[in-house]
Short mmCIF file of C-alpha atoms and ligand atoms in Angstrom, two decimals:
data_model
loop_
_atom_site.label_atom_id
_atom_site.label_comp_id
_atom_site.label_asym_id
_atom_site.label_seq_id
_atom_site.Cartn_x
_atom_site.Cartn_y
_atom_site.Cartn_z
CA UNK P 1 82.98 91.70 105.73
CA UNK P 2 80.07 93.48 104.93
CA UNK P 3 79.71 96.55 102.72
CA UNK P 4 77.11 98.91 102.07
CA UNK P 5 76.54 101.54 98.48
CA UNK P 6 76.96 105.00 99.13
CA UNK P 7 74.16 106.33 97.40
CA UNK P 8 72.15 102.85 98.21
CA UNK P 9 72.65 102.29 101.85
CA UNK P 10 69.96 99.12 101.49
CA UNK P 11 72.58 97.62 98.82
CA UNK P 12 74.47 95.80 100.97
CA UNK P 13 77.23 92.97 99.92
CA UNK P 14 80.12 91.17 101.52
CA UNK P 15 83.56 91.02 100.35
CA UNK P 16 83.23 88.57 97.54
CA UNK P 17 80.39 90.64 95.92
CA UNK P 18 82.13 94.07 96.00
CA UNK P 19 85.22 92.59 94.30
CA UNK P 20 82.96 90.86 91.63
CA UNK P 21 80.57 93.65 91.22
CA UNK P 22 83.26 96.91 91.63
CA UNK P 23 80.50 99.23 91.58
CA UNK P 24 76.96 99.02 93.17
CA UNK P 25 73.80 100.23 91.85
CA UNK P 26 73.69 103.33 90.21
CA UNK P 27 77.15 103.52 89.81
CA UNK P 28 77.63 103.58 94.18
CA UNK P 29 80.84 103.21 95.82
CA UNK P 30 80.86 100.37 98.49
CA UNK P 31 82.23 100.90 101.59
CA UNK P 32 83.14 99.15 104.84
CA UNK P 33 80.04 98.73 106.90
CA UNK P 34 82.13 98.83 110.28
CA UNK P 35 86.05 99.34 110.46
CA UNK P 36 87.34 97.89 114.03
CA UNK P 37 89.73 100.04 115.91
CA UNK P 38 93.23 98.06 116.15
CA UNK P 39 94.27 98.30 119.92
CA UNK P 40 97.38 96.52 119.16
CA UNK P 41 99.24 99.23 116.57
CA UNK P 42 102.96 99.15 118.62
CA UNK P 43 102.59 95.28 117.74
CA UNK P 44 101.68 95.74 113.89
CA UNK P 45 104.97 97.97 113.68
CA UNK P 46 107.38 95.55 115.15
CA UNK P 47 105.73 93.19 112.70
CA UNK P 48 107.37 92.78 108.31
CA UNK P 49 105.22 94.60 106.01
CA UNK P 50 103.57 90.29 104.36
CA UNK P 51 103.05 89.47 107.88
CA UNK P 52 101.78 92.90 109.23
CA UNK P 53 99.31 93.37 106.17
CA UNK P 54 98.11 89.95 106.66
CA UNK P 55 96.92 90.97 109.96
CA UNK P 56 95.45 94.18 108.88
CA UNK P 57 93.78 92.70 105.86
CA UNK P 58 92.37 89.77 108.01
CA UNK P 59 91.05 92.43 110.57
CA UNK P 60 89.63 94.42 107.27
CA UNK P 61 87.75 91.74 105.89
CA UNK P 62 87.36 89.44 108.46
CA UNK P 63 86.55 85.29 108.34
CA UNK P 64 84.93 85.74 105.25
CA UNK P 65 88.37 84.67 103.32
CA UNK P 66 90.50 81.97 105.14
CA UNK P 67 93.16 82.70 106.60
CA UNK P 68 95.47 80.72 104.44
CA UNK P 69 93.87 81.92 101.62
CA UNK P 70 94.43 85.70 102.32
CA UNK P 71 97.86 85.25 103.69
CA UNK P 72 99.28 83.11 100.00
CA UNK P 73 96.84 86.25 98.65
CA UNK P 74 99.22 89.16 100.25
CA UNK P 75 102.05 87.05 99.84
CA UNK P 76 101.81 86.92 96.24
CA UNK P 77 100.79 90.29 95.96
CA UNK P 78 103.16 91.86 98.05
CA UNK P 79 106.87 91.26 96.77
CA UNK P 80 108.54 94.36 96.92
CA UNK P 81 109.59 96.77 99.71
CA UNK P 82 108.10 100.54 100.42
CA UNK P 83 111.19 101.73 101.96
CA UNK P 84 111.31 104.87 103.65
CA UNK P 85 113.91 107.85 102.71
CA UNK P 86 114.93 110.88 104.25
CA UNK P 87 114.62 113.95 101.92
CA UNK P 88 115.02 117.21 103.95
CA UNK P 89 115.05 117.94 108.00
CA UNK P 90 111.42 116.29 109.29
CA UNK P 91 110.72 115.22 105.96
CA UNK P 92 110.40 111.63 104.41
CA UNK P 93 109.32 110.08 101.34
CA UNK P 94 107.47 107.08 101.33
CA UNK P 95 108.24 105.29 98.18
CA UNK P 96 105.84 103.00 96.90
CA UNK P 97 107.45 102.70 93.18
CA UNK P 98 109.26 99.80 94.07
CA UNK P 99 106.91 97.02 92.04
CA UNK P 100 106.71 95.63 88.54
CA UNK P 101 105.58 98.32 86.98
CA UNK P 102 107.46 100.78 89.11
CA UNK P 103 104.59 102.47 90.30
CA UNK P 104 102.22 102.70 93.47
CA UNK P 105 99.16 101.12 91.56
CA UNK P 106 101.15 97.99 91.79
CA UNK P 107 100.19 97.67 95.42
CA UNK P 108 96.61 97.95 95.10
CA UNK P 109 96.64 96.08 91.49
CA UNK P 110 98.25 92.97 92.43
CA UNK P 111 96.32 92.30 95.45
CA UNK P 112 92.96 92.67 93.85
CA UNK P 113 94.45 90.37 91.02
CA UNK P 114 94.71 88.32 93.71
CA UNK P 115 91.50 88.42 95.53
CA UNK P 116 89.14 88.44 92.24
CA UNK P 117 90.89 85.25 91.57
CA UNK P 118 89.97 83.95 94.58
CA UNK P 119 86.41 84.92 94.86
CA UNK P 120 85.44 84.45 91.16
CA UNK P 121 82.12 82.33 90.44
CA UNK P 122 82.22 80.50 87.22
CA UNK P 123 81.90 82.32 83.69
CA UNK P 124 83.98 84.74 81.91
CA UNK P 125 85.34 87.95 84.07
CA UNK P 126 85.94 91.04 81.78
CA UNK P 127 87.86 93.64 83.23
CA UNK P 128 87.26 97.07 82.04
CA UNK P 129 89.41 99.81 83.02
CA UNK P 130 90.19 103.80 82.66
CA UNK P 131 93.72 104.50 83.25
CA UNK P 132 95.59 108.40 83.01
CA UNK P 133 98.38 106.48 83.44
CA UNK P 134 99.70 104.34 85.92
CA UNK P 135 96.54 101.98 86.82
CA UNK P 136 96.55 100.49 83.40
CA UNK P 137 99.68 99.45 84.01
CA UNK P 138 99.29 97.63 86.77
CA UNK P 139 95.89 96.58 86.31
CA UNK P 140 97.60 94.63 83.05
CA UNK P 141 100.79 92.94 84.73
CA UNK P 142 98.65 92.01 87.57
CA UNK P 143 96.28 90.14 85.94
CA UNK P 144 98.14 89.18 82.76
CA UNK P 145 98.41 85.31 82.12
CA UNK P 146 95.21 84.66 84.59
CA UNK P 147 93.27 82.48 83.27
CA UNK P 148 89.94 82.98 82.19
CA UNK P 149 89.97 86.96 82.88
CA UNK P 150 89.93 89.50 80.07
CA UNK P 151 91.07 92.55 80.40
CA UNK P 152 90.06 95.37 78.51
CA UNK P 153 92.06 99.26 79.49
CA UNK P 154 91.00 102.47 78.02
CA UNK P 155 93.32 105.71 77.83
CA UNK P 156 93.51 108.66 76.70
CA UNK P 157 95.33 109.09 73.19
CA UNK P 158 98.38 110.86 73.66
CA UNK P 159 98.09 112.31 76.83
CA UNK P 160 99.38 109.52 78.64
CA UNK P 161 103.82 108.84 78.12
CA UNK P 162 105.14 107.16 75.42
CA UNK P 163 107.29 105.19 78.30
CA UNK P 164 103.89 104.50 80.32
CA UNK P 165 101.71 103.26 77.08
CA UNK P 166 105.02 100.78 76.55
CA UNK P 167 104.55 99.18 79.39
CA UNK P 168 101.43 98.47 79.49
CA UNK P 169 100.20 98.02 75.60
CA UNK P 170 102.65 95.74 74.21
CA UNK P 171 101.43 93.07 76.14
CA UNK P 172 98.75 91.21 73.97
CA UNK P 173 97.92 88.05 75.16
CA UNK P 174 94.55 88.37 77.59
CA UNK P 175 95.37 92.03 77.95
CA UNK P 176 94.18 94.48 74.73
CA UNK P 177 94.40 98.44 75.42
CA UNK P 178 92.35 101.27 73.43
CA UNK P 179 93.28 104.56 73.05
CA UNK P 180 90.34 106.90 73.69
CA UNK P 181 90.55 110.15 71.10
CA UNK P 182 89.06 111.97 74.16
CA UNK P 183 90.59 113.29 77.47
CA UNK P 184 90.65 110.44 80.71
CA UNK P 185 87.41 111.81 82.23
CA UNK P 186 86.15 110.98 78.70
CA UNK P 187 87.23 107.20 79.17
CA UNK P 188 85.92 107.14 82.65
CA UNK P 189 82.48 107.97 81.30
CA UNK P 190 82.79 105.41 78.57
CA UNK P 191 83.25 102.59 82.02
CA UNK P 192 80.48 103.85 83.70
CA UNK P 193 78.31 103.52 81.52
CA UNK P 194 79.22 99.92 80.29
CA UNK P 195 78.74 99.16 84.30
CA UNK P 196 75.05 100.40 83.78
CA UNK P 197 74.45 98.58 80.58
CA UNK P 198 72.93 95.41 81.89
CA UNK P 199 73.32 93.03 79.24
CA UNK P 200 76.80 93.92 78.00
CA UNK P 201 77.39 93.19 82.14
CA UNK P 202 75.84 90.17 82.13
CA UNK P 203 77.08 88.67 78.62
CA UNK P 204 81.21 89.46 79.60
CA UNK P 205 81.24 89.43 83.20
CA UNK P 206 81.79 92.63 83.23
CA UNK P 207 84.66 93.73 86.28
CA UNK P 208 86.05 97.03 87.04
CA UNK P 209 89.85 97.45 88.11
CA UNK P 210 90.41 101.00 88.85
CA UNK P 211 90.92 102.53 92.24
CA UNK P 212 86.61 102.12 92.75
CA UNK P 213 87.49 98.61 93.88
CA UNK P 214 87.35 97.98 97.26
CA UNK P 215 90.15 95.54 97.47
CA UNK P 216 92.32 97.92 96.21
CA UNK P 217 91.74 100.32 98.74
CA UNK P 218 92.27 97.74 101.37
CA UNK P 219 95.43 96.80 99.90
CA UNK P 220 96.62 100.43 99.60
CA UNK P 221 95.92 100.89 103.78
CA UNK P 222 98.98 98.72 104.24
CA UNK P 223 101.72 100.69 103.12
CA UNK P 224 100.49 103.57 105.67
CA UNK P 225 101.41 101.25 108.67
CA UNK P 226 104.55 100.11 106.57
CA UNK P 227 105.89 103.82 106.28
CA UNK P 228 104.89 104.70 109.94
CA UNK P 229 106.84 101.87 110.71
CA UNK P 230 109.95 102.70 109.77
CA UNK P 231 109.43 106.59 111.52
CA UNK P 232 111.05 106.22 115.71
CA UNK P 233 108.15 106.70 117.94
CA UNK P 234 109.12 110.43 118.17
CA UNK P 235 108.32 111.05 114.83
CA UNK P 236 104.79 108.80 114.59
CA UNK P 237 104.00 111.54 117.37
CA UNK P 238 103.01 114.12 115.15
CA UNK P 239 102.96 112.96 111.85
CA UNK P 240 101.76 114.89 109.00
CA UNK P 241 101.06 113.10 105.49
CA UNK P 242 100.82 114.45 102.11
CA UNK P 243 99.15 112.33 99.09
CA UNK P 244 99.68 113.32 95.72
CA UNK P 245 96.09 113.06 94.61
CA UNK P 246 93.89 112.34 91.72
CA UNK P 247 91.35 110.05 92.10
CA UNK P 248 91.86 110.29 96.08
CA UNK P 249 92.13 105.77 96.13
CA UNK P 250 95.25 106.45 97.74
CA UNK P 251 94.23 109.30 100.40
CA UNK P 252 90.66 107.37 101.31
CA UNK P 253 93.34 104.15 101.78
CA UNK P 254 95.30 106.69 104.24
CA UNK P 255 91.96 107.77 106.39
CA UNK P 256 90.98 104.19 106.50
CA UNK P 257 94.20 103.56 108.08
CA UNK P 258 93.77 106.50 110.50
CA UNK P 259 90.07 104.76 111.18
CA UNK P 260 91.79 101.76 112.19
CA UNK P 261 94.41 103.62 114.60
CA UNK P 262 97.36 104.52 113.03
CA UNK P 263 98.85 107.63 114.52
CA UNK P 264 98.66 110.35 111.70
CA UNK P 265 97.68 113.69 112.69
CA UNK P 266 96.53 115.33 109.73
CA UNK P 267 96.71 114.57 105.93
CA UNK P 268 97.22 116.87 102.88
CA UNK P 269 95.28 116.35 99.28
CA UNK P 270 97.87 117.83 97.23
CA UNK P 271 96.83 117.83 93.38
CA UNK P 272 98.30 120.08 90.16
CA UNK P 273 96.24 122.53 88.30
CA UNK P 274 93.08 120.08 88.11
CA UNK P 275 92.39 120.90 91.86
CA UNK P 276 88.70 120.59 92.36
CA UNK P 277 89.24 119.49 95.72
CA UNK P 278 91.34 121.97 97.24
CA UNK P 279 88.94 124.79 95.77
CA UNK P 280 86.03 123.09 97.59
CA UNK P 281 87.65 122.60 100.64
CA UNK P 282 88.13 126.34 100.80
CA UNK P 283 85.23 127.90 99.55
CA UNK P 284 82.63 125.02 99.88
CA UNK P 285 81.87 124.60 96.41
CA UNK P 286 82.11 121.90 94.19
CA UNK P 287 82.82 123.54 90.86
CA UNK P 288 85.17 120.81 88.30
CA UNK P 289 86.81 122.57 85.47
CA UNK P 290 87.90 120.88 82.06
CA UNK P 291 90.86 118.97 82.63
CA UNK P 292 93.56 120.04 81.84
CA UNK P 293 96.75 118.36 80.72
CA UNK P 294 99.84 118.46 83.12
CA UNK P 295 103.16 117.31 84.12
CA UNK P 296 101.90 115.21 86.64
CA UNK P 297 99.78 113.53 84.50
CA UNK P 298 98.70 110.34 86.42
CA UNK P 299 96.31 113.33 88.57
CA UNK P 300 94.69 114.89 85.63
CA UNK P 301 91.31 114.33 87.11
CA UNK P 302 88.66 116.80 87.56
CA UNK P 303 85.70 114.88 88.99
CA UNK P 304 87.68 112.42 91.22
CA UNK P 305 85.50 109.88 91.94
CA UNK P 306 86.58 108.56 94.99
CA UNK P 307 85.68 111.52 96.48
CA UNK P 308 82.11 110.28 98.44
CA UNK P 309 84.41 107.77 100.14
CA UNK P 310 86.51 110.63 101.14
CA UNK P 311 83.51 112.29 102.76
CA UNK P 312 81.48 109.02 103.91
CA UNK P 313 84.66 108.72 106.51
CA UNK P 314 85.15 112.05 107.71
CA UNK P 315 80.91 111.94 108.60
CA UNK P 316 81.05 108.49 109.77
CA UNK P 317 84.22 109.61 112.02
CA UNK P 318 83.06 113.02 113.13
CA UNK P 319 85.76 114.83 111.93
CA UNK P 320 85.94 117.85 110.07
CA UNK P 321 86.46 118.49 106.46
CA UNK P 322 88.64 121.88 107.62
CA UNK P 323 91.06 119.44 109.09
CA UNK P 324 92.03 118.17 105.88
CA UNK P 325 95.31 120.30 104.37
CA UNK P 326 95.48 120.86 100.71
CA UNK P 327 97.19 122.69 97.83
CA UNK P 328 97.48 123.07 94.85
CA UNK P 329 100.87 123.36 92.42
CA UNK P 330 100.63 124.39 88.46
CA UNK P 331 102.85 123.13 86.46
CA UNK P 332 105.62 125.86 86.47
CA UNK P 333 105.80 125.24 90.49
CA UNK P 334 106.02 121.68 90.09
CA UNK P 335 109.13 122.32 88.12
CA UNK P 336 110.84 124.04 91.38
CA UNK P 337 109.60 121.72 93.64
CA UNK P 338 111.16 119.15 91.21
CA UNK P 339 114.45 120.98 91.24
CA UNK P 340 114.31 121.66 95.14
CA UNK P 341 114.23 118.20 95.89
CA UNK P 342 116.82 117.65 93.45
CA UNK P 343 119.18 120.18 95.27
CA UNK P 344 118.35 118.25 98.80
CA UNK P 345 119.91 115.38 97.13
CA UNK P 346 116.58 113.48 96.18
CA UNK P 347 115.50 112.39 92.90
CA UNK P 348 112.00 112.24 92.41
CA UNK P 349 109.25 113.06 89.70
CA UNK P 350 106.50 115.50 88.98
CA UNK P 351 103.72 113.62 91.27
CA UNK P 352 105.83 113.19 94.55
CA UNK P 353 107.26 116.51 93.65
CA UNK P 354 103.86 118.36 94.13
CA UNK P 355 103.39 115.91 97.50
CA UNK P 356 106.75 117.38 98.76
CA UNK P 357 106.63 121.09 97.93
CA UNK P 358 102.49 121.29 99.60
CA UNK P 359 103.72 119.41 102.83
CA UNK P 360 106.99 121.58 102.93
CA UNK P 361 104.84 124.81 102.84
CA UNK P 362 102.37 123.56 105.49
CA UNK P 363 104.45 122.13 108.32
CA UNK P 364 104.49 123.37 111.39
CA UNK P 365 107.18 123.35 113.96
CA UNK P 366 107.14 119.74 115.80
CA UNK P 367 105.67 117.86 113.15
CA UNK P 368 106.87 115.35 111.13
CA UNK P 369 106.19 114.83 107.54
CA UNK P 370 105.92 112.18 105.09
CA UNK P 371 104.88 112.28 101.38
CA UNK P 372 104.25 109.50 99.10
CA UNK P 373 106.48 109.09 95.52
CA UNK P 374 103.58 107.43 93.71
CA UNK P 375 106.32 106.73 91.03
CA UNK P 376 109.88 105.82 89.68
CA UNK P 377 111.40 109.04 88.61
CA UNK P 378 111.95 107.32 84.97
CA UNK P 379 108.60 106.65 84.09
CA UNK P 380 108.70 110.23 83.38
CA UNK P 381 111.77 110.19 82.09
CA UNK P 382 110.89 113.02 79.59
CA UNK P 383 110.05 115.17 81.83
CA UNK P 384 112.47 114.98 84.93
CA UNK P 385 115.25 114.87 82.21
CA UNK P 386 114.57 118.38 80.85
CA UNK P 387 113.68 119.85 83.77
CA UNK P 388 116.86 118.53 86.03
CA UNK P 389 119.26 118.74 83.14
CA UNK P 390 120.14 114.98 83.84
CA UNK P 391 120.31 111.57 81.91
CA UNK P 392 118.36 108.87 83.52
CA UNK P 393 119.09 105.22 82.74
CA UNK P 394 115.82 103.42 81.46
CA UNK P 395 115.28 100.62 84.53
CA UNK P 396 115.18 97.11 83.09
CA UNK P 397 111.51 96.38 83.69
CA UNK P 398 110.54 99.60 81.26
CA UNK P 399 113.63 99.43 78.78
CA UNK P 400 112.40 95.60 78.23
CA UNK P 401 108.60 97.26 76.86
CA UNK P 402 109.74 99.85 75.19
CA UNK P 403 111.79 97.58 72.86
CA UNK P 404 108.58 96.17 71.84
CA UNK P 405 105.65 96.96 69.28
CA UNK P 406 102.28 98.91 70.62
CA UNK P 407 99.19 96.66 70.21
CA UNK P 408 96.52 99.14 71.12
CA UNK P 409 93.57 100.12 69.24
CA UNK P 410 92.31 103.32 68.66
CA UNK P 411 88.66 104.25 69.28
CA UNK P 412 86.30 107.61 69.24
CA UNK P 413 84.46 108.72 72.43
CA UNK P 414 81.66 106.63 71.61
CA UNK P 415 80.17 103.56 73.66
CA UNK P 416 77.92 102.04 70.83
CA UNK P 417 81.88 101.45 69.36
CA UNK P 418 82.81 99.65 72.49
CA UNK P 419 79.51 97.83 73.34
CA UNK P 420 80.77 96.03 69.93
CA UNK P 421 84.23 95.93 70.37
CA UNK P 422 83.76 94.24 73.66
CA UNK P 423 81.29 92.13 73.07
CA UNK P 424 83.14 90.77 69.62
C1 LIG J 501 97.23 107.22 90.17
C2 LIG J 501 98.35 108.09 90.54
C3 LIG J 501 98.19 109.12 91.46
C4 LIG J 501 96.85 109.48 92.06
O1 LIG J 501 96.36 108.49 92.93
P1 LIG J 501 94.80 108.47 93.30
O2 LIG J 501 94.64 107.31 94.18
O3 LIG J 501 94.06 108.33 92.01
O4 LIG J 501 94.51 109.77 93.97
C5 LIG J 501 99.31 109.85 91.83
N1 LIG J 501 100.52 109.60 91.28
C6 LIG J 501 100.70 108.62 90.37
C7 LIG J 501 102.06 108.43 89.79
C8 LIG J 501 99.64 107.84 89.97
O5 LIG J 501 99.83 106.90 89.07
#
């Protein structure tokens, strides 16, 4: 597989190298230098989701990885369904929160666990990571136990659930978290720039796990195919697909998939009140505000930085940035949406809330739509508790962390405090 940086086109790397390296030079996304077109879709869909991704992954990143190597990789990655649920008349959820740590990120988390194991050289592997929420999570029970990998996950103090920081800080072990006394765009910074500080790079093997990794976005294209194939041909005619966004990993996973074949008419970028991307995409301008804090906190991102990927597909593909949908919800009309759904006779949470209510107010007659529940409804238990008016029972994989102690530390915004920390 070969991959080239964004901003560096004559940076060019295979597989191996963008999982070991995350970023290129001057902090440039890599992306796919070709993406084949699948002729054989119908065949994928007949196919189960370890043995269909296999395919997709091997087509992905070709005879780089053997192919016993990447099929034990999405084997062990992949051990839990995305089943598919009808919510309202031509409207399904796709719900991706069935994992360890109940949440999408699990998808994309696990399998580049899996392939940074594989392709590691020798020497110490650091991972650092920004999480607003969910990635830290998984980025920590994916690789926790590996041997010889560090991992090192930065968040925002007290903007991130006290249910979320559970299950990811009371870990210890190889895994040690940090609460940031700045916002997550804050913490994002503070990653970037260790990326750019050579020798810190060099002296910890320094590795980036957040949804800039290639191998996550790979990962993330299977569950696209999975969803469309539990729709009936009829409704794969015409399908529309919203993506509760924040970074936009999961919708530049989605476009990939619609690169490689699979029938999806249009998608929507739905965000909450930090919607820098639905303000450019109608009037042209890319204006980020502060971020602000909402209920869907897991997309409080104002300078998504997946974004060039976003674009580098719809130029490479000749289509048209007017064909992507999007909206916007605050956080007073995420509390409808959330009781809407509730009324249809789904449960659901703040994210896949916002997904649901922007694809319900854009569908047209004919079309079928599908939105993506990024997460279990009582990792924001909180929240979905006051606003339904319900009691949810605490799964067992969260009421298990939040029995235990937090081991994070607590740092200010500053990266001469982490150069140390990390390199201690
Ligand atoms: C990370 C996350 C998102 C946003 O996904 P991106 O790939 O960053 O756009 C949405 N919902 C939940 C619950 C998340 O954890």
């Amino acid at each position: 597989m070969n991959l080239y940086n964004i901003k560096h086109p004559e940076q060019q790397v295979n597989f191996a190298q963008a999982v070991r390296q995350g970023l290129g030079k001057d902090q440039g996304l890599f992306f796919p230098a070709t993406i084949p077109q699948l002729s054989n879709i119908d065949e994928l869909l007949a196919l189960p989701l370890v043995e269909r991704s296999q395919k997709i992954l091997a087509a992905l990143i070709g005879d780089e990885i053997p192919a016993d190597k990447l099929n034990a990789m999405v084997k062990n990655a992949f051990t839990f369904p995305a089943p598919v649920a009808k919510v309202a008349e031509n409207i399904y959820a796709l719900e991706l929160f069935h994992g360890p740590t109940l949440a999408f990120k699990d998808f994309g988390g696990r399998f580049m666990a899996q392939a940074l194991a594989t392709v590691r050289g020798d020497g110490k592997i650091t991972i650092l990571t920004a999480t607003s929420g969910d990635t830290g999570a998984a980025v920590a029970h994916a690789f926790y136990g590996l041997e010889n990998i560090e991992v090192v996950i930065l968040y925002p103090k007290g903007k991130i659930s006290p249910l979320q920081e559970k299950l990811f800080c009371t870990l210890g072990g190889n895994i040690r978290t940090v609460a940031i006394n700045a916002d997550f765009d804050a913490c994002q910074a503070l990653v970037k720039q260790a990326f750019d500080d050579e020798e810190l790079r060099q002296a910890i093997g320094l590795n980036s796990a957040n949804s800039i990794n290639i191998s996550r976005l790979l990962a993330q294209v299977c569950y696209y195919f999975e969803a469309a194939a539990q729709l009936n041909t009829e409704q794969r005619q015409n399908l529309v697909v919203s993506v509760p966004s924040g970074n936009f990993g999961n919708l530049t996973a989605g476009l990939i998939a619609k690169t490689l074949g699979l029938p999806i008419k249009r998608f929507i970028a739905s965000t909450n009140a930090n919607d820098t991307v639905p303000r450019y995409l109608q009037t042209g301008e890319w204006q980020p505000n502060a971020t602000v804090a909402t209920l869907s906190n897991a997309m409080d991102v104002s300078r998504p930085n997946n974004w060039p990927r976003v674009e580098e597909l719809f130029k490479r593909n000749g289509w048209q940035l007017s064909e992507l949908g999007s909206g916007a919800l605050n956080d007073a009309e995420t509390e409808i949406a959330l009781k809407a759904q509730y009324a249809q006779g789904y449960l659901c949470e703040p994210h896949g809330a916002i997904a649901y209510q922007v694809l319900k107010d854009q569908l047209q007659t004919g079309e079928t739509g599908l939105f993506l529940c990024t997460a279990h409804p009582a990792k924001f238990k909180e929240s979905v508790e006051r606003i339904l008016g319900i009691e949810l029972p605490l799964p067992d994989a969260l009421d298990k962390h939040n029995k235990l102690p937090l081991l994070s530390d607590e740092m200010d915004n500053d990266f001469a405090t982490l150069k140390a920390y990390l390199l201690k």
